[in-house]
Amino acid sequence: KMTKQFFNLHIWLKGSVCTHIHLLYLFLISLSFVYFAKAFGGSYMKSSVTQIERRFDIPSSLIGVIDGSFEIGNLLVIAFVSYFGAKLHRPRLIGIGCLIMAAGAFLTALPHFFQGQYVYETTLSHIPEENSTESILPCLANTSHLVINDLSTAASSSMWIYVFLGNMLRGIGETPVMPLGVSYLDDYARKENTAIYLACLQTVGILGPVFGFMFGSFCAKIYVDIGSVDLESISINHKDSRWVGAWWLGFLVSGFLMLLAGIPFWFLPNTLAKQCKSPSKKRQKEDIQAKSSSDTPEVEPEQGSFLPEDNTEEDAPQPVTMAAMAKDFAPSLKRLFSNKVYLLIILTSVVAFNGFIGMITFKPKFMEQVYGQSPSKAIFLIGSMNLPAVAVGVIVGGLVMKRFKLSVLGAARLSIVSSFLSFCLLLIQYFLQCDNSEVAGLTMTYQGATEVSYQQESLLSQCNMGCSCSLKHWDPVCARNGITYASPCLAGCQTSTGVGKEMEFHNCTCMQELKGGLMAPPTNMSAILGQCPRKSDCDRMFKFYMAVTVLGAFVSACGGTSGYIVLLRSIHPDLKSLALGMHTLIGRTLGGIPPPIYFGALIDRTCLKWGLKRCGGQGACRFYDSHAFRYSQLNSTDKWTDGWTLF
C-alpha cells in the first residue's frame, strides 16, 4: 500500500506544469529538513568532542583529526559532485547523499556496542560495605596495600578509527546538498526571492545545531554505559573530568533523521518551470508604464551582479555524455578562477572558516576550563543562546536585503560591516577572564595559609611524602579550605566515611592551618570527592562573556545571507554549481581540516595533568592551565578574524 502511494505521488509530481510552483516549495521544505538533519548531526559531533576524547583516551590534537575527517570526506568528491551533479538528476543525488550520511552516523556509534564497559581511573582500590562507616585508608605508608585501578585505560583503543571513518562518510554524503540544492533553488526561483529562500534554509539549518547541542547536553549527563552498570556504584558525576556521557546515542538519532530526510528527493523531478511572477494590479500598471517608456527594461537593484548582462534566452537542457562533461571540466575551472571577485570571496571564506571552525570545535571545552562550567551546561548554553542568536541574525540579514532591495555592492557592504563589528566584540573577550583553579602542586606551589610548599612541577610535599601516593592518576578531592588536591592520598587523608558520591575524607595532613601558632581543629581537615568550584566572581564574569558572545553571534550572522548573494551574483549561471562546490571544497580543505588539528595541538600544550594509558602512554588531559588555554584559543581566533576583516 505504501509503495502504491509513493508511485501515485511520483506520477502527480511529474504531472502538469501548474504543479511546478508547488514542487519548488516542496523542494524548499525538503531541503530545509535536510539542512536541519545534517546540522543536527554535525553539531552533535561538536558537542561530543570532549566525551569521545575521554572515552577513547586520546589527546585534543587527535580529536582534531577525527573532527577534520568530515572535511576530508568532502574533499574527496566535492569537485566532481558539484560539476557532474549539475548535469545529472540533482534531487536524486541529494537523496543518495542522505543515505550515505545516515550510514556514516550509524558507523560512528558502532564502537560503543563492541567495546567493554568504561572504567574511570581512581586511586581508591576498596569499596566499603554499605553498613560500614569508615574503611578506606587513602594515605598508606606501605605501598603493598595500595592497588591502583588502572582499568580506566581500557577505554583507549584503536576503535576511534570507526568514528573517524563514520565522520568521513558523513562528509561524503553531505557533499551534494549545498551546491546542488542551492543552485536548484536559484535556477527555478525568482531572483528577488532567492535571498529570502536562502535565509529560510540557513535559519532552519541553524535550528539543527540548536537541537543538536541541546540533545548533546542531555546525553552528556547520561552515563556512557547506562543500562548496563549500577549507577549507585559510580563515584563521579557529570562535572568530573573523568565522566563520559552517552555520546553514541545522538548518532543513532542523527542516522534515523537523515534516512527520513532523504525520502522526498527520490520523487522530485530533475527540472522545473521558472517560478513566474504574480504581481499586484499596481505592479502591473508600473510594468506597463516601464515598457512603454523604454524598449530596454532596467535591471532592478536586487538583480544586479558583477557580471555583464546577458539577454540571450537559455536553451532547453540537452542530454550530454559523461565524456563531454569530463572534457569541459578543465575549461570550466579556468573560467571560474579567472573571476577576481570569486577569488576574493574564496580567500575571505578560508580566513573566516579557520577562526570559526577552530573556535566552535573546542568552545564547550573552553567554557569548561576557563569559566568552570560543566560540559553539559556549556553545550546547553551554546544551543539555547548562541545558536538562536545566529538564527535571528540570518533572518534579519535576509529581511534587510529584501526590504532595502540591496544591490550586490550593498550586500558586500553589509557583510563587511557585520564582520568588522563581530571582530570588535571578539576583542572584548580578552578582558573577560577568571582566575585559575587552585590545585595544590599544579597551579599552587606554595600555600600561604597552610605553610605547605610543593616541589617544582610535582604533587609531592612534606605533608604527603610518607603516603606512597601515585603521581600518575587524577582522583581529585575538594578540601574545606577551597583547594583541590589531585587525590585523597596526595591530600594526606587518613580515613574516609560514606559510599560512592557521598564519600568524605578526614584527617588530611596537607590541610592543617596555622592560627596563632597552633594547629586548627581536626574537623577542618576533611575533603569531599570532586574538584572545588570556581570563586563567585567567576560566575559574574561568565554572564558578561555569554552576553558578548550572543551579541557577536547575532551581528556576525546578519552578514551571512548577503555574503551568499554576493557569491551567487558574481558567477555565470552555467558555473553556479561548480562555483559553490569549489567554494565548499577550498573553504573546507584549507579552513576546515587544519583548524581543529592545530587548535587541538595548542590546547594540548596547556595541559597540566594528563591521564595515563595502561601501556604507560599519555591519555586524555584531566586538568588545564586556564590562562594558557584562554590565550591559545582567543589569540588564534583573533588572528584569523582580523585577517577576515582586512580582506
Tab-separated table of C-alpha atoms in Angstrom, residues 255 281 286 323 513:
chain	number	residue	atom	x	y	z
A	255	GLY	CA	21.118	8.486	11.386
A	281	LYS	CA	-2.557	45.474	-10.063
A	286	GLU	CA	4.072	50.086	-13.260
A	323	ALA	CA	32.870	12.097	-21.848
A	513	GLU	CA	46.120	25.536	59.077
